[in-house]
Amino acid sequence: MIIIPGPASNSLGESLAKELGQEPVFIRNRIFPDGESYIQMPPDLGGETVALVQTTAPEPDRKLMQLLFMARTAKDLGAKRIIAIMPYMAYARQDKRFLEGEALSFDIVLDLLEAVGVDDSIVVDIHSEESLEKLKPKHDMRIHNVTAIFVLAEYMKKNGYDGAYSLSPDLGRKEIVEQVSTVMGGG
């Protein structure tokens, strides 16, 4: 497997590669004066599984386009399998139409990832697991949601934040926040 950190996730990609006993392979990138992204991938990807590590925040439009460019170029260069690792997946909150005529941005992003050749997506703490499960059957791309919440709660507890309060941004995260509160011993 070749691990390629994207421009938005260089240190995370490098840490992940080292954790897996690999050396990360870096791309060349820059931003043109008009704001467009330039991406140059390593040419030796033929027959390889390529893991692209790229968060899509802040600046979700730019970061998402960079990920799409990386995935399509890796596929064009002969990668046999593309895994997109996204610590944050932009547009996952727009999983239904709240007002008539709104774009279903989450579904569109999944379509785009699939269209450029992504075989697997790994996301961290997606906005709504329920919405993800509803969309999975529509896509050939495998989508995996992993959580970092309990690891973070343990880290915080070990570093003097035990007893801290946990807050939920909405009702969808209420159950997780209650579980985190149990780990942290707070309210």
Short mmCIF file of C-alpha atoms in Angstrom, two decimals:
data_model
loop_
_atom_site.label_atom_id
_atom_site.label_comp_id
_atom_site.label_asym_id
_atom_site.label_seq_id
_atom_site.Cartn_x
_atom_site.Cartn_y
_atom_site.Cartn_z
CA MET A 1 0.00 0.00 0.00
CA ILE A 2 1.17 3.51 -0.83
CA ILE A 3 0.07 6.23 1.59
CA ILE A 4 -0.16 9.67 0.02
CA PRO A 5 -0.95 12.63 2.27
CA GLY A 6 -2.93 15.38 0.57
CA PRO A 7 -2.07 19.06 0.91
CA ALA A 8 -4.54 19.47 3.79
CA SER A 9 -3.31 16.46 5.77
CA ASN A 10 0.47 16.20 5.39
CA SER A 11 1.27 15.58 9.06
CA LEU A 12 -1.65 13.22 9.62
CA GLY A 13 -0.76 11.23 6.50
CA GLU A 14 2.87 11.08 7.55
CA SER A 15 1.93 9.89 11.07
CA LEU A 16 -0.44 7.27 9.67
CA ALA A 17 2.22 5.95 7.29
CA LYS A 18 4.81 5.69 10.06
CA GLU A 19 2.27 3.97 12.35
CA LEU A 20 1.82 1.37 9.59
CA GLY A 21 5.58 1.01 9.11
CA GLN A 22 5.59 2.80 5.76
CA GLU A 23 7.17 5.87 4.30
CA PRO A 24 4.62 8.37 3.03
CA VAL A 25 4.80 9.40 -0.60
CA PHE A 26 4.24 13.12 -1.04
CA ILE A 27 2.68 14.92 -3.97
CA ARG A 28 3.59 18.27 -5.44
CA ASN A 29 0.92 20.89 -5.15
CA ARG A 30 0.42 24.60 -5.34
CA ILE A 31 -2.33 27.14 -5.72
CA PHE A 32 -2.39 29.25 -8.86
CA PRO A 33 -3.01 33.02 -8.57
CA ASP A 34 -6.64 32.50 -9.64
CA GLY A 35 -7.17 30.04 -6.76
CA GLU A 36 -7.06 26.80 -8.77
CA SER A 37 -5.18 23.81 -7.37
CA TYR A 38 -2.25 22.11 -9.08
CA ILE A 39 -1.60 18.47 -8.16
CA GLN A 40 1.25 16.26 -9.37
CA MET A 41 1.14 12.64 -8.23
CA PRO A 42 4.07 10.20 -8.11
CA PRO A 43 4.10 8.27 -11.39
CA ASP A 44 4.77 4.75 -10.04
CA LEU A 45 1.29 3.75 -8.90
CA GLY A 46 0.58 0.93 -11.37
CA GLY A 47 -1.06 -2.07 -9.71
CA GLU A 48 -0.86 -0.51 -6.22
CA THR A 49 -3.42 0.15 -3.51
CA VAL A 50 -3.23 3.88 -2.83
CA ALA A 51 -4.50 5.47 0.37
CA LEU A 52 -5.11 9.21 -0.01
CA VAL A 53 -5.27 11.11 3.28
CA GLN A 54 -7.06 14.45 2.89
CA THR A 55 -9.38 16.32 5.20
CA THR A 56 -11.95 18.47 3.47
CA ALA A 57 -11.98 21.37 5.93
CA PRO A 58 -11.44 24.25 6.18
CA GLU A 59 -12.07 25.46 2.63
CA PRO A 60 -14.13 22.39 1.73
CA ASP A 61 -14.48 23.22 -1.97
CA ARG A 62 -10.71 23.48 -2.47
CA LYS A 63 -9.86 20.45 -0.31
CA LEU A 64 -12.50 18.29 -1.96
CA MET A 65 -11.31 19.23 -5.46
CA GLN A 66 -7.74 18.38 -4.46
CA LEU A 67 -8.89 14.96 -3.25
CA LEU A 68 -10.82 14.38 -6.47
CA PHE A 69 -7.77 15.38 -8.55
CA MET A 70 -5.54 13.06 -6.52
CA ALA A 71 -7.92 10.09 -6.83
CA ARG A 72 -8.55 10.46 -10.55
CA THR A 73 -4.85 10.95 -11.29
CA ALA A 74 -3.91 7.90 -9.19
CA LYS A 75 -6.47 5.86 -11.13
CA ASP A 76 -5.15 7.24 -14.45
CA LEU A 77 -1.63 6.20 -13.36
CA GLY A 78 -2.79 2.61 -12.89
CA ALA A 79 -3.59 2.31 -9.18
CA LYS A 80 -5.65 -0.85 -8.72
CA ARG A 81 -7.48 0.39 -5.63
CA ILE A 82 -8.03 3.86 -4.18
CA ILE A 83 -8.87 4.46 -0.53
CA ALA A 84 -9.87 8.00 0.47
CA ILE A 85 -9.21 8.67 4.15
CA MET A 86 -11.08 11.79 5.23
CA PRO A 87 -10.79 12.94 8.85
CA TYR A 88 -13.60 15.36 8.03
CA MET A 89 -16.03 14.81 5.17
CA ALA A 90 -17.39 18.05 3.77
CA TYR A 91 -21.07 18.32 2.90
CA ALA A 92 -22.11 15.31 5.02
CA ARG A 93 -24.55 17.54 6.93
CA GLN A 94 -26.65 18.21 3.83
CA ASP A 95 -28.04 14.68 3.72
CA LYS A 96 -31.65 15.63 3.01
CA ARG A 97 -33.63 18.52 1.60
CA PHE A 98 -34.68 20.81 4.40
CA LEU A 99 -36.12 23.30 1.89
CA GLU A 100 -37.51 22.60 -1.56
CA GLY A 101 -34.85 22.79 -4.25
CA GLU A 102 -31.81 22.27 -2.00
CA ALA A 103 -28.94 20.16 -3.30
CA LEU A 104 -28.36 16.79 -1.64
CA SER A 105 -24.70 17.69 -1.23
CA PHE A 106 -23.69 14.58 0.71
CA ASP A 107 -25.01 12.25 -2.00
CA ILE A 108 -23.38 14.37 -4.72
CA VAL A 109 -19.99 14.20 -2.97
CA LEU A 110 -20.29 10.41 -2.74
CA ASP A 111 -21.14 10.31 -6.47
CA LEU A 112 -18.07 12.43 -7.26
CA LEU A 113 -15.73 10.26 -5.20
CA GLU A 114 -17.06 7.19 -6.93
CA ALA A 115 -16.82 8.81 -10.38
CA VAL A 116 -13.08 9.52 -9.99
CA GLY A 117 -12.35 5.94 -8.98
CA VAL A 118 -12.44 5.83 -5.18
CA ASP A 119 -13.11 2.24 -4.11
CA ASP A 120 -13.26 2.79 -0.35
CA SER A 121 -13.87 5.87 1.78
CA ILE A 122 -12.92 6.02 5.43
CA VAL A 123 -14.44 8.93 7.31
CA VAL A 124 -14.10 9.89 10.96
CA ASP A 125 -17.26 10.54 12.95
CA ILE A 126 -19.57 11.28 10.03
CA HIS A 127 -22.34 13.74 10.78
CA SER A 128 -25.12 11.14 10.59
CA GLU A 129 -24.52 7.39 10.60
CA GLU A 130 -28.21 6.92 9.78
CA SER A 131 -27.96 9.02 6.61
CA LEU A 132 -24.79 7.21 5.60
CA GLU A 133 -26.52 3.83 5.98
CA LYS A 134 -29.42 5.04 3.81
CA LEU A 135 -27.05 6.14 1.03
CA LYS A 136 -24.70 3.12 1.07
CA PRO A 137 -26.92 0.86 -1.08
CA LYS A 138 -26.91 3.49 -3.84
CA HIS A 139 -23.12 3.37 -4.18
CA ASP A 140 -20.62 0.69 -5.22
CA MET A 141 -17.91 2.47 -3.23
CA ARG A 142 -17.49 1.01 0.25
CA ILE A 143 -17.91 3.67 2.93
CA HIS A 144 -16.55 3.12 6.44
CA ASN A 145 -17.25 5.39 9.39
CA VAL A 146 -14.83 5.17 12.29
CA THR A 147 -15.02 7.02 15.57
CA ALA A 148 -12.32 8.85 17.46
CA ILE A 149 -14.61 10.14 20.18
CA PHE A 150 -13.77 7.56 22.83
CA VAL A 151 -10.04 7.76 22.14
CA LEU A 152 -10.27 11.53 22.57
CA ALA A 153 -12.31 11.15 25.76
CA GLU A 154 -9.69 8.79 27.24
CA TYR A 155 -6.90 11.16 26.19
CA MET A 156 -8.64 14.11 27.83
CA LYS A 157 -9.31 12.14 31.00
CA LYS A 158 -5.64 11.09 31.24
CA ASN A 159 -4.55 14.70 30.72
CA GLY A 160 -6.47 16.27 33.56
CA TYR A 161 -9.87 16.90 32.01
CA ASP A 162 -11.70 14.14 33.87
CA GLY A 163 -15.07 15.33 35.06
CA ALA A 164 -15.42 17.73 32.12
CA TYR A 165 -18.85 18.33 30.65
CA SER A 166 -19.76 16.91 27.25
CA LEU A 167 -22.15 18.81 25.00
CA SER A 168 -24.04 17.66 21.93
CA PRO A 169 -24.43 19.95 18.92
CA ASP A 170 -27.81 18.34 18.19
CA LEU A 171 -30.06 15.46 19.25
CA GLY A 172 -28.32 13.12 16.80
CA ARG A 173 -25.22 13.01 19.01
CA LYS A 174 -27.02 12.83 22.36
CA GLU A 175 -26.33 9.11 22.89
CA ILE A 176 -22.62 9.44 22.11
CA VAL A 177 -22.28 12.45 24.40
CA GLU A 178 -23.88 10.44 27.21
CA GLN A 179 -21.36 7.64 26.62
CA VAL A 180 -18.46 10.12 26.58
CA SER A 181 -19.74 11.64 29.82
CA THR A 182 -19.58 8.18 31.38
CA VAL A 183 -15.94 7.78 30.26
CA MET A 184 -14.99 11.26 31.46
CA GLY A 185 -17.05 11.20 34.63
CA GLY A 186 -18.61 14.56 33.85
CA GLY A 187 -22.04 15.86 33.06
#
